[in-house]
PDB file of C-alpha atoms in Angstrom:
ATOM      1  CA  MET A 289     135.279  64.002 158.971  1.00  0.00           C
ATOM      2  CA  SER A 290     138.837  64.019 160.209  1.00  0.00           C
ATOM      3  CA  GLU A 291     141.400  61.413 159.301  1.00  0.00           C
ATOM      4  CA  ARG A 292     144.482  60.319 161.196  1.00  0.00           C
ATOM      5  CA  MET A 293     147.728  58.587 160.286  1.00  0.00           C
ATOM      6  CA  GLU A 294     148.781  55.413 162.079  1.00  0.00           C
ATOM      7  CA  THR A 295     152.122  53.779 161.600  1.00  0.00           C
ATOM      8  CA  ASN A 296     152.645  50.083 160.972  1.00  0.00           C
ATOM      9  CA  GLY A 297     156.410  49.625 161.085  1.00  0.00           C
ATOM     10  CA  ASN A 298     157.678  52.094 158.495  1.00  0.00           C
ATOM     11  CA  GLN A 299     154.479  52.115 156.439  1.00  0.00           C
ATOM     12  CA  PRO A 300     151.854  54.791 157.183  1.00  0.00           C
ATOM     13  CA  ILE A 301     148.250  53.641 157.140  1.00  0.00           C
ATOM     14  CA  THR A 302     145.532  56.248 156.684  1.00  0.00           C
ATOM     15  CA  THR A 303     142.363  55.524 158.625  1.00  0.00           C
ATOM     16  CA  SER A 304     139.043  57.293 159.012  1.00  0.00           C
ATOM     17  CA  ALA A 305     137.095  57.559 162.229  1.00  0.00           C
ATOM     18  CA  ALA A 306     134.049  56.088 160.489  1.00  0.00           C
ATOM     19  CA  THR A 307     135.532  53.351 158.289  1.00  0.00           C
ATOM     20  CA  ALA A 308     139.034  52.580 159.542  1.00  0.00           C
ATOM     21  CA  ALA A 309     139.838  51.172 156.094  1.00  0.00           C
ATOM     22  CA  ALA A 310     139.100  51.416 152.380  1.00  0.00           C
ATOM     23  CA  THR A 311     135.596  50.004 152.336  1.00  0.00           C
ATOM     24  CA  ASP A 312     132.755  48.810 150.180  1.00  0.00           C
ATOM     25  CA  GLY A 313     129.162  49.459 151.152  1.00  0.00           C
ATOM     26  CA  GLY A 314     128.234  48.326 154.613  1.00  0.00           C
ATOM     27  CA  GLY A 315     131.687  48.950 156.052  1.00  0.00           C
ATOM     28  CA  LEU A 316     133.382  45.893 154.503  1.00  0.00           C
ATOM     29  CA  GLU A 317     136.947  46.456 153.367  1.00  0.00           C
ATOM     30  CA  ARG A 318     138.200  45.506 149.895  1.00  0.00           C
ATOM     31  CA  LEU A 319     140.518  42.481 149.927  1.00  0.00           C
ATOM     32  CA  ASP A 320     142.744  41.192 147.145  1.00  0.00           C
ATOM     33  CA  ARG A 321     143.161  37.495 146.390  1.00  0.00           C
ATOM     34  CA  ARG A 322     146.445  37.198 148.277  1.00  0.00           C
ATOM     35  CA  SER A 323     144.943  38.672 151.431  1.00  0.00           C
ATOM     36  CA  VAL A 324     141.944  36.327 151.287  1.00  0.00           C
ATOM     37  CA  VAL A 325     144.208  33.278 150.922  1.00  0.00           C
ATOM     38  CA  VAL A 326     146.318  34.409 153.891  1.00  0.00           C
ATOM     39  CA  LEU A 327     143.223  35.042 156.012  1.00  0.00           C
ATOM     40  CA  ILE A 328     141.837  31.578 155.208  1.00  0.00           C
ATOM     41  CA  CYS A 329     145.135  29.900 156.140  1.00  0.00           C
ATOM     42  CA  VAL A 330     145.336  31.960 159.332  1.00  0.00           C
ATOM     43  CA  GLY A 331     141.781  30.971 160.232  1.00  0.00           C
ATOM     44  CA  LEU A 332     142.387  27.253 159.717  1.00  0.00           C
ATOM     45  CA  ALA A 333     145.557  27.375 161.850  1.00  0.00           C
ATOM     46  CA  CYS A 334     143.813  29.542 164.432  1.00  0.00           C
ATOM     47  CA  GLY A 335     141.020  26.999 164.888  1.00  0.00           C
ATOM     48  CA  ILE A 336     143.490  24.211 165.645  1.00  0.00           C
ATOM     49  CA  LEU A 337     145.326  26.370 168.180  1.00  0.00           C
ATOM     50  CA  SER A 338     142.040  27.480 169.726  1.00  0.00           C
ATOM     51  CA  GLY A 339     140.850  23.941 170.330  1.00  0.00           C
ATOM     52  CA  LEU A 340     144.296  22.708 171.357  1.00  0.00           C
ATOM     53  CA  PHE A 341     145.128  25.431 173.884  1.00  0.00           C
ATOM     54  CA  GLY A 342     141.698  26.857 174.816  1.00  0.00           C
ATOM     55  CA  ILE A 343     142.525  30.276 173.389  1.00  0.00           C
ATOM     56  CA  GLY A 344     140.702  32.545 170.970  1.00  0.00           C
ATOM     57  CA  GLY A 345     143.594  32.631 168.536  1.00  0.00           C
ATOM     58  CA  GLY A 346     144.559  36.269 168.860  1.00  0.00           C
ATOM     59  CA  THR A 347     148.203  35.242 169.263  1.00  0.00           C
ATOM     60  CA  ILE A 348     148.229  34.183 165.604  1.00  0.00           C
ATOM     61  CA  ILE A 349     145.538  36.499 164.190  1.00  0.00           C
ATOM     62  CA  VAL A 350     147.056  39.789 165.379  1.00  0.00           C
ATOM     63  CA  PRO A 351     150.590  39.192 163.986  1.00  0.00           C
ATOM     64  CA  ALA A 352     149.106  37.944 160.698  1.00  0.00           C
ATOM     65  CA  LEU A 353     146.913  41.018 160.288  1.00  0.00           C
ATOM     66  CA  VAL A 354     149.827  43.300 161.123  1.00  0.00           C
ATOM     67  CA  TRP A 355     151.880  41.469 158.463  1.00  0.00           C
ATOM     68  CA  LEU A 356     149.085  42.104 155.954  1.00  0.00           C
ATOM     69  CA  GLY A 357     149.374  45.824 156.633  1.00  0.00           C
ATOM     70  CA  LEU A 358     147.008  46.689 159.482  1.00  0.00           C
ATOM     71  CA  SER A 359     148.142  48.750 162.427  1.00  0.00           C
ATOM     72  CA  GLN A 360     148.401  47.017 165.807  1.00  0.00           C
ATOM     73  CA  ARG A 361     145.218  48.822 166.867  1.00  0.00           C
ATOM     74  CA  HIS A 362     143.131  47.664 163.904  1.00  0.00           C
ATOM     75  CA  ALA A 363     144.600  44.158 164.012  1.00  0.00           C
ATOM     76  CA  ALA A 364     143.641  43.790 167.681  1.00  0.00           C
ATOM     77  CA  ALA A 365     140.075  45.018 167.055  1.00  0.00           C
ATOM     78  CA  THR A 366     139.626  42.753 164.015  1.00  0.00           C
ATOM     79  CA  SER A 367     141.066  39.775 165.878  1.00  0.00           C
ATOM     80  CA  LEU A 368     138.445  40.190 168.591  1.00  0.00           C
ATOM     81  CA  ALA A 369     135.705  39.969 165.956  1.00  0.00           C
ATOM     82  CA  ALA A 370     137.217  36.764 164.552  1.00  0.00           C
ATOM     83  CA  ILE A 371     137.165  35.177 168.001  1.00  0.00           C
ATOM     84  CA  VAL A 372     133.330  35.215 168.152  1.00  0.00           C
ATOM     85  CA  PRO A 373     132.723  32.271 165.734  1.00  0.00           C
ATOM     86  CA  THR A 374     135.973  30.599 166.802  1.00  0.00           C
ATOM     87  CA  SER A 375     134.918  30.409 170.450  1.00  0.00           C
ATOM     88  CA  ILE A 376     131.494  28.979 169.590  1.00  0.00           C
ATOM     89  CA  SER A 377     132.974  26.034 167.711  1.00  0.00           C
ATOM     90  CA  GLY A 378     135.605  25.344 170.336  1.00  0.00           C
ATOM     91  CA  VAL A 379     133.272  25.416 173.314  1.00  0.00           C
ATOM     92  CA  VAL A 380     130.806  23.026 171.656  1.00  0.00           C
ATOM     93  CA  SER A 381     133.612  20.489 171.277  1.00  0.00           C
ATOM     94  CA  TYR A 382     134.638  20.766 174.934  1.00  0.00           C
ATOM     95  CA  ALA A 383     131.064  20.868 176.239  1.00  0.00           C
ATOM     96  CA  THR A 384     130.165  17.557 174.570  1.00  0.00           C
ATOM     97  CA  GLU A 385     132.921  15.957 176.680  1.00  0.00           C
ATOM     98  CA  GLY A 386     131.687  17.630 179.883  1.00  0.00           C
ATOM     99  CA  ASN A 387     134.727  19.918 180.135  1.00  0.00           C
ATOM    100  CA  VAL A 388     132.895  23.209 180.766  1.00  0.00           C
ATOM    101  CA  ASN A 389     131.963  24.687 184.149  1.00  0.00           C
ATOM    102  CA  TRP A 390     128.883  26.753 183.268  1.00  0.00           C
ATOM    103  CA  ILE A 391     128.540  28.619 186.581  1.00  0.00           C
ATOM    104  CA  ALA A 392     132.202  29.626 186.646  1.00  0.00           C
ATOM    105  CA  ALA A 393     131.881  30.727 183.021  1.00  0.00           C
ATOM    106  CA  LEU A 394     128.881  32.913 183.867  1.00  0.00           C
ATOM    107  CA  LEU A 395     130.748  34.644 186.712  1.00  0.00           C
ATOM    108  CA  LEU A 396     133.789  35.191 184.518  1.00  0.00           C
ATOM    109  CA  ALA A 397     131.607  36.505 181.696  1.00  0.00           C
ATOM    110  CA  LEU A 398     130.064  39.152 183.957  1.00  0.00           C
ATOM    111  CA  GLY A 399     133.495  40.571 184.608  1.00  0.00           C
ATOM    112  CA  VAL A 400     134.707  40.148 181.023  1.00  0.00           C
ATOM    113  CA  VAL A 401     131.832  42.173 179.561  1.00  0.00           C
ATOM    114  CA  VAL A 402     132.659  45.078 181.872  1.00  0.00           C
ATOM    115  CA  GLY A 403     136.403  44.788 181.366  1.00  0.00           C
ATOM    116  CA  SER A 404     136.141  44.563 177.580  1.00  0.00           C
ATOM    117  CA  GLN A 405     134.568  48.027 177.460  1.00  0.00           C
ATOM    118  CA  LEU A 406     137.572  49.451 179.289  1.00  0.00           C
ATOM    119  CA  GLY A 407     139.891  47.509 176.994  1.00  0.00           C
ATOM    120  CA  SER A 408     138.188  48.882 173.891  1.00  0.00           C
ATOM    121  CA  LEU A 409     138.534  52.436 175.228  1.00  0.00           C
ATOM    122  CA  LEU A 410     142.235  51.928 175.942  1.00  0.00           C
ATOM    123  CA  LEU A 411     142.759  50.337 172.522  1.00  0.00           C
ATOM    124  CA  SER A 412     141.413  53.428 170.783  1.00  0.00           C
ATOM    125  CA  ARG A 413     143.593  55.803 172.829  1.00  0.00           C
ATOM    126  CA  LEU A 414     146.936  54.142 173.581  1.00  0.00           C
ATOM    127  CA  PRO A 415     149.850  54.946 171.222  1.00  0.00           C
ATOM    128  CA  GLU A 416     150.675  52.351 168.572  1.00  0.00           C
ATOM    129  CA  VAL A 417     154.165  51.720 169.959  1.00  0.00           C
ATOM    130  CA  ALA A 418     152.765  51.205 173.464  1.00  0.00           C
ATOM    131  CA  LEU A 419     150.314  48.601 172.145  1.00  0.00           C
ATOM    132  CA  ARG A 420     153.141  46.668 170.524  1.00  0.00           C
ATOM    133  CA  TRP A 421     155.224  46.567 173.716  1.00  0.00           C
ATOM    134  CA  ILE A 422     152.219  45.625 175.880  1.00  0.00           C
ATOM    135  CA  TRP A 423     151.732  42.696 173.509  1.00  0.00           C
ATOM    136  CA  VAL A 424     155.374  41.592 173.928  1.00  0.00           C
ATOM    137  CA  VAL A 425     155.242  41.813 177.728  1.00  0.00           C
ATOM    138  CA  PHE A 426     152.021  39.813 177.761  1.00  0.00           C
ATOM    139  CA  LEU A 427     153.579  37.022 175.657  1.00  0.00           C
ATOM    140  CA  ILE A 428     156.638  36.802 177.915  1.00  0.00           C
ATOM    141  CA  PHE A 429     154.433  36.593 181.013  1.00  0.00           C
ATOM    142  CA  VAL A 430     152.371  33.706 179.588  1.00  0.00           C
ATOM    143  CA  ILE A 431     155.516  31.860 178.439  1.00  0.00           C
ATOM    144  CA  ILE A 432     156.969  31.955 181.954  1.00  0.00           C
ATOM    145  CA  GLN A 433     153.688  30.761 183.412  1.00  0.00           C
ATOM    146  CA  GLN A 434     153.398  27.846 180.981  1.00  0.00           C
ATOM    147  CA  VAL A 435     156.960  26.661 181.611  1.00  0.00           C
ATOM    148  CA  THR A 436     156.776  26.855 185.408  1.00  0.00           C
ATOM    149  CA  PHE A 437     153.296  25.433 186.013  1.00  0.00           C
ATOM    150  CA  THR A 438     151.760  22.145 184.861  1.00  0.00           C
ATOM    151  CA  PRO A 439     147.942  21.972 185.163  1.00  0.00           C
ATOM    152  CA  PRO A 440     146.342  18.777 186.484  1.00  0.00           C
ATOM    153  CA  ARG A 441     144.405  16.468 184.174  1.00  0.00           C
ATOM    154  CA  GLU A 442     142.004  15.625 186.998  1.00  0.00           C
ATOM    155  CA  GLY A 443     140.515  18.548 188.898  1.00  0.00           C
ATOM    156  CA  HIS A 444     137.418  20.680 189.307  1.00  0.00           C
ATOM    157  CA  ILE A 445     136.475  24.220 190.345  1.00  0.00           C
ATOM    158  CA  VAL A 446     135.159  24.581 193.900  1.00  0.00           C
ATOM    159  CA  LEU A 447     132.702  27.484 194.046  1.00  0.00           C
ATOM    160  CA  HIS A 448     131.831  29.558 197.106  1.00  0.00           C
ATOM    161  CA  VAL A 449     131.288  33.249 197.809  1.00  0.00           C
ATOM    162  CA  TRP A 450     134.940  34.287 197.714  1.00  0.00           C
ATOM    163  CA  SER A 451     135.868  32.174 194.712  1.00  0.00           C
ATOM    164  CA  GLY A 452     132.849  33.619 192.898  1.00  0.00           C
ATOM    165  CA  LEU A 453     133.998  37.178 193.603  1.00  0.00           C
ATOM    166  CA  PHE A 454     137.527  36.365 192.459  1.00  0.00           C
ATOM    167  CA  LEU A 455     136.143  34.874 189.241  1.00  0.00           C
ATOM    168  CA  VAL A 456     134.301  38.118 188.476  1.00  0.00           C
ATOM    169  CA  LEU A 457     137.470  40.108 189.230  1.00  0.00           C
ATOM    170  CA  LEU A 458     139.504  37.776 187.013  1.00  0.00           C
ATOM    171  CA  GLY A 459     136.934  38.360 184.284  1.00  0.00           C
ATOM    172  CA  CYS A 460     137.320  42.151 184.554  1.00  0.00           C
ATOM    173  CA  VAL A 461     141.101  41.946 184.240  1.00  0.00           C
ATOM    174  CA  THR A 462     140.841  39.455 181.394  1.00  0.00           C
ATOM    175  CA  GLY A 463     138.293  41.553 179.519  1.00  0.00           C
ATOM    176  CA  ALA A 464     140.428  44.684 179.758  1.00  0.00           C
ATOM    177  CA  LEU A 465     143.585  42.928 178.536  1.00  0.00           C
ATOM    178  CA  ALA A 466     141.663  41.079 175.830  1.00  0.00           C
ATOM    179  CA  GLY A 467     140.241  44.341 174.533  1.00  0.00           C
ATOM    180  CA  VAL A 468     143.659  45.986 174.372  1.00  0.00           C
ATOM    181  CA  LEU A 469     145.512  43.023 172.874  1.00  0.00           C
ATOM    182  CA  GLY A 470     142.815  41.644 170.576  1.00  0.00           C
ATOM    183  CA  ILE A 471     142.824  38.197 172.174  1.00  0.00           C
ATOM    184  CA  GLY A 472     140.001  36.090 173.518  1.00  0.00           C
ATOM    185  CA  GLY A 473     141.558  35.953 176.963  1.00  0.00           C
ATOM    186  CA  GLY A 474     142.116  32.201 177.103  1.00  0.00           C
ATOM    187  CA  ALA A 475     145.847  32.672 177.620  1.00  0.00           C
ATOM    188  CA  ILE A 476     144.927  34.460 180.862  1.00  0.00           C
ATOM    189  CA  MET A 477     141.870  32.510 182.023  1.00  0.00           C
ATOM    190  CA  MET A 478     143.083  29.019 181.202  1.00  0.00           C
ATOM    191  CA  PRO A 479     146.189  29.065 183.438  1.00  0.00           C
ATOM    192  CA  ALA A 480     144.374  31.076 186.136  1.00  0.00           C
ATOM    193  CA  LEU A 481     141.515  28.575 186.349  1.00  0.00           C
ATOM    194  CA  SER A 482     144.000  25.726 186.821  1.00  0.00           C
ATOM    195  CA  PHE A 483     146.490  27.497 189.094  1.00  0.00           C
ATOM    196  CA  LEU A 484     144.081  29.513 191.283  1.00  0.00           C
ATOM    197  CA  PHE A 485     140.859  27.500 191.166  1.00  0.00           C
ATOM    198  CA  GLY A 486     142.027  23.891 190.685  1.00  0.00           C
ATOM    199  CA  ALA A 487     140.375  23.171 187.329  1.00  0.00           C
ATOM    200  CA  SER A 488     141.739  20.410 185.109  1.00  0.00           C
ATOM    201  CA  ASP A 489     143.564  21.535 182.003  1.00  0.00           C
ATOM    202  CA  LEU A 490     140.684  20.447 179.737  1.00  0.00           C
ATOM    203  CA  MET A 491     137.975  22.088 181.870  1.00  0.00           C
ATOM    204  CA  ALA A 492     140.011  25.290 182.082  1.00  0.00           C
ATOM    205  CA  ARG A 493     140.238  25.383 178.281  1.00  0.00           C
ATOM    206  CA  GLY A 494     136.565  24.647 177.702  1.00  0.00           C
ATOM    207  CA  THR A 495     135.392  27.157 180.294  1.00  0.00           C
ATOM    208  CA  SER A 496     137.662  29.914 179.003  1.00  0.00           C
ATOM    209  CA  LEU A 497     136.406  29.359 175.444  1.00  0.00           C
ATOM    210  CA  LEU A 498     132.814  29.772 176.623  1.00  0.00           C
ATOM    211  CA  VAL A 499     133.660  33.032 178.396  1.00  0.00           C
ATOM    212  CA  MET A 500     135.313  34.420 175.262  1.00  0.00           C
ATOM    213  CA  PHE A 501     132.012  34.543 173.380  1.00  0.00           C
ATOM    214  CA  PRO A 502     130.227  37.358 175.299  1.00  0.00           C
ATOM    215  CA  GLY A 503     133.496  39.187 175.877  1.00  0.00           C
ATOM    216  CA  ALA A 504     134.407  39.141 172.179  1.00  0.00           C
ATOM    217  CA  ILE A 505     130.933  40.336 171.184  1.00  0.00           C
ATOM    218  CA  SER A 506     130.996  43.159 173.740  1.00  0.00           C
ATOM    219  CA  GLY A 507     134.455  44.321 172.709  1.00  0.00           C
ATOM    220  CA  THR A 508     133.685  44.051 168.989  1.00  0.00           C
ATOM    221  CA  VAL A 509     130.551  46.175 169.288  1.00  0.00           C
ATOM    222  CA  ALA A 510     132.526  48.854 171.131  1.00  0.00           C
ATOM    223  CA  ASN A 511     135.341  48.711 168.560  1.00  0.00           C
ATOM    224  CA  TRP A 512     132.854  48.861 165.671  1.00  0.00           C
ATOM    225  CA  LYS A 513     131.382  52.065 167.075  1.00  0.00           C
ATOM    226  CA  ARG A 514     134.886  53.517 167.152  1.00  0.00           C
ATOM    227  CA  GLY A 515     135.454  52.480 163.524  1.00  0.00           C
ATOM    228  CA  ILE A 516     138.506  50.258 164.045  1.00  0.00           C
ATOM    229  CA  VAL A 517     137.142  46.829 163.054  1.00  0.00           C
ATOM    230  CA  HIS A 518     137.775  45.252 159.634  1.00  0.00           C
ATOM    231  CA  LEU A 519     134.692  43.057 159.845  1.00  0.00           C
ATOM    232  CA  LYS A 520     135.090  41.186 156.570  1.00  0.00           C
ATOM    233  CA  SER A 521     138.620  40.053 157.446  1.00  0.00           C
ATOM    234  CA  GLY A 522     137.486  39.045 160.925  1.00  0.00           C
ATOM    235  CA  LEU A 523     134.611  36.945 159.608  1.00  0.00           C
ATOM    236  CA  ILE A 524     136.831  35.134 157.095  1.00  0.00           C
ATOM    237  CA  VAL A 525     139.306  34.194 159.809  1.00  0.00           C
ATOM    238  CA  GLY A 526     136.633  33.310 162.374  1.00  0.00           C
ATOM    239  CA  CYS A 527     134.519  31.129 160.084  1.00  0.00           C
ATOM    240  CA  CYS A 528     137.567  29.193 158.873  1.00  0.00           C
ATOM    241  CA  ALA A 529     138.733  28.743 162.476  1.00  0.00           C
ATOM    242  CA  ALA A 530     135.328  27.354 163.451  1.00  0.00           C
ATOM    243  CA  VAL A 531     135.878  24.500 160.985  1.00  0.00           C
ATOM    244  CA  THR A 532     139.168  23.281 162.489  1.00  0.00           C
ATOM    245  CA  ALA A 533     138.573  24.020 166.189  1.00  0.00           C
ATOM    246  CA  PRO A 534     137.102  20.521 166.859  1.00  0.00           C
ATOM    247  CA  LEU A 535     140.313  18.981 165.494  1.00  0.00           C
ATOM    248  CA  GLY A 536     142.331  21.025 167.969  1.00  0.00           C
ATOM    249  CA  THR A 537     140.071  19.831 170.780  1.00  0.00           C
ATOM    250  CA  MET A 538     140.755  16.211 169.835  1.00  0.00           C
ATOM    251  CA  MET A 539     144.489  16.884 169.814  1.00  0.00           C
ATOM    252  CA  ALA A 540     144.278  18.434 173.303  1.00  0.00           C
ATOM    253  CA  GLY A 541     142.920  15.147 174.650  1.00  0.00           C
ATOM    254  CA  TRP A 542     145.835  13.236 173.143  1.00  0.00           C
ATOM    255  CA  LEU A 543     148.528  15.374 174.802  1.00  0.00           C
ATOM    256  CA  THR A 544     149.548  15.193 178.455  1.00  0.00           C
ATOM    257  CA  PRO A 545     149.064  18.437 180.425  1.00  0.00           C
ATOM    258  CA  ARG A 546     152.845  18.992 180.554  1.00  0.00           C
ATOM    259  CA  ALA A 547     153.273  18.429 176.830  1.00  0.00           C
ATOM    260  CA  GLY A 548     150.421  20.833 176.125  1.00  0.00           C
ATOM    261  CA  SER A 549     151.966  23.545 178.301  1.00  0.00           C
ATOM    262  CA  LEU A 550     155.414  23.212 176.737  1.00  0.00           C
ATOM    263  CA  LEU A 551     153.989  23.179 173.208  1.00  0.00           C
ATOM    264  CA  PHE A 552     152.003  26.341 173.951  1.00  0.00           C
ATOM    265  CA  ALA A 553     155.111  27.977 175.437  1.00  0.00           C
ATOM    266  CA  ALA A 554     157.136  27.099 172.330  1.00  0.00           C
ATOM    267  CA  TRP A 555     154.528  28.684 170.069  1.00  0.00           C
ATOM    268  CA  LEU A 556     154.410  31.843 172.172  1.00  0.00           C
ATOM    269  CA  THR A 557     158.216  32.070 172.232  1.00  0.00           C
ATOM    270  CA  PHE A 558     158.251  32.185 168.440  1.00  0.00           C
ATOM    271  CA  LEU A 559     155.640  34.940 168.484  1.00  0.00           C
ATOM    272  CA  ALA A 560     157.462  36.867 171.225  1.00  0.00           C
ATOM    273  CA  VAL A 561     160.710  36.959 169.236  1.00  0.00           C
ATOM    274  CA  ARG A 562     158.936  38.149 166.101  1.00  0.00           C
ATOM    275  CA  SER A 563     156.791  40.677 167.988  1.00  0.00           C
ATOM    276  CA  THR A 564     159.828  42.097 169.782  1.00  0.00           C
ATOM    277  CA  TRP A 565     161.541  42.678 166.444  1.00  0.00           C
ATOM    278  CA  THR A 566     158.503  44.490 164.987  1.00  0.00           C
ATOM    279  CA  ALA A 567     158.105  46.531 168.199  1.00  0.00           C
ATOM    280  CA  LEU A 568     161.730  47.635 167.969  1.00  0.00           C
ATOM    281  CA  LYS A 569     161.212  48.698 164.345  1.00  0.00           C
ATOM    282  CA  ALA A 570     158.054  50.607 165.262  1.00  0.00           C
ATOM    283  CA  THR A 571     159.890  52.332 168.122  1.00  0.00           C
ATOM    284  CA  ARG A 572     162.724  53.426 165.842  1.00  0.00           C
ATOM    285  CA  ALA A 573     160.241  54.657 163.244  1.00  0.00           C
ATOM    286  CA  ALA A 574     158.323  56.660 165.855  1.00  0.00           C
ATOM    287  CA  ARG A 575     161.507  58.314 167.099  1.00  0.00           C
ATOM    288  CA  ALA A 576     162.562  59.135 163.544  1.00  0.00           C
TER     289      ALA A 576
END
């Protein structure tokens, strides 16, 4: 079985097409104590962000996994696995308050499942440096959107034939980007549901969290077949995130829509600066 070398910054990481990591039986990677502690902390923080912003948490999971030594490709695939339990906990919290549009979520999910397969294929084939720069561009785009647009607190999604078709199309685009970037897609769906379809900020978050579940499962299965998922790390992060997601949901209700948007933009700005620096280092290493 052939092996390939992937570069994470200046550190080469050897991966196998079947395992994608040093593994125990069953495909679970070996983790030292430091890594487990970091993954637990990342999961707890991820859950709060997931509930607060209606995202899967990939914006914190992916950089953390890269910092621990995974390539951008493996970090994105593992992040998608972590989003499965995270999204379940978050959507339950929003659904109990009536902030989920189930029909819109179903239409989005149809597109996400299809798009996530394309995203998984692209993730396994795009160069590592390209993945890092796609991630940076995505962060900048969402920051601009959050600063320039304030979602309404009162609003609902009006469904008809054309809006239904656009929801499926939005799901396809979201699924493809989510598969490539290792995110749940909430950073795409949440603003789109408010800006294009008139949903309130809370309903947009709850609905996007519900859609993440089938999309994350579909993408994770595809990534697992390609041997690029570190399942044990993903489960540690996801299970810890599921514990704190309800707290994030409570915090979302306390903030005004404008405050929530600016807080999300501030968080993404921090990530964009750090991700740009690591992308520049990876680019220099690739040229060398």
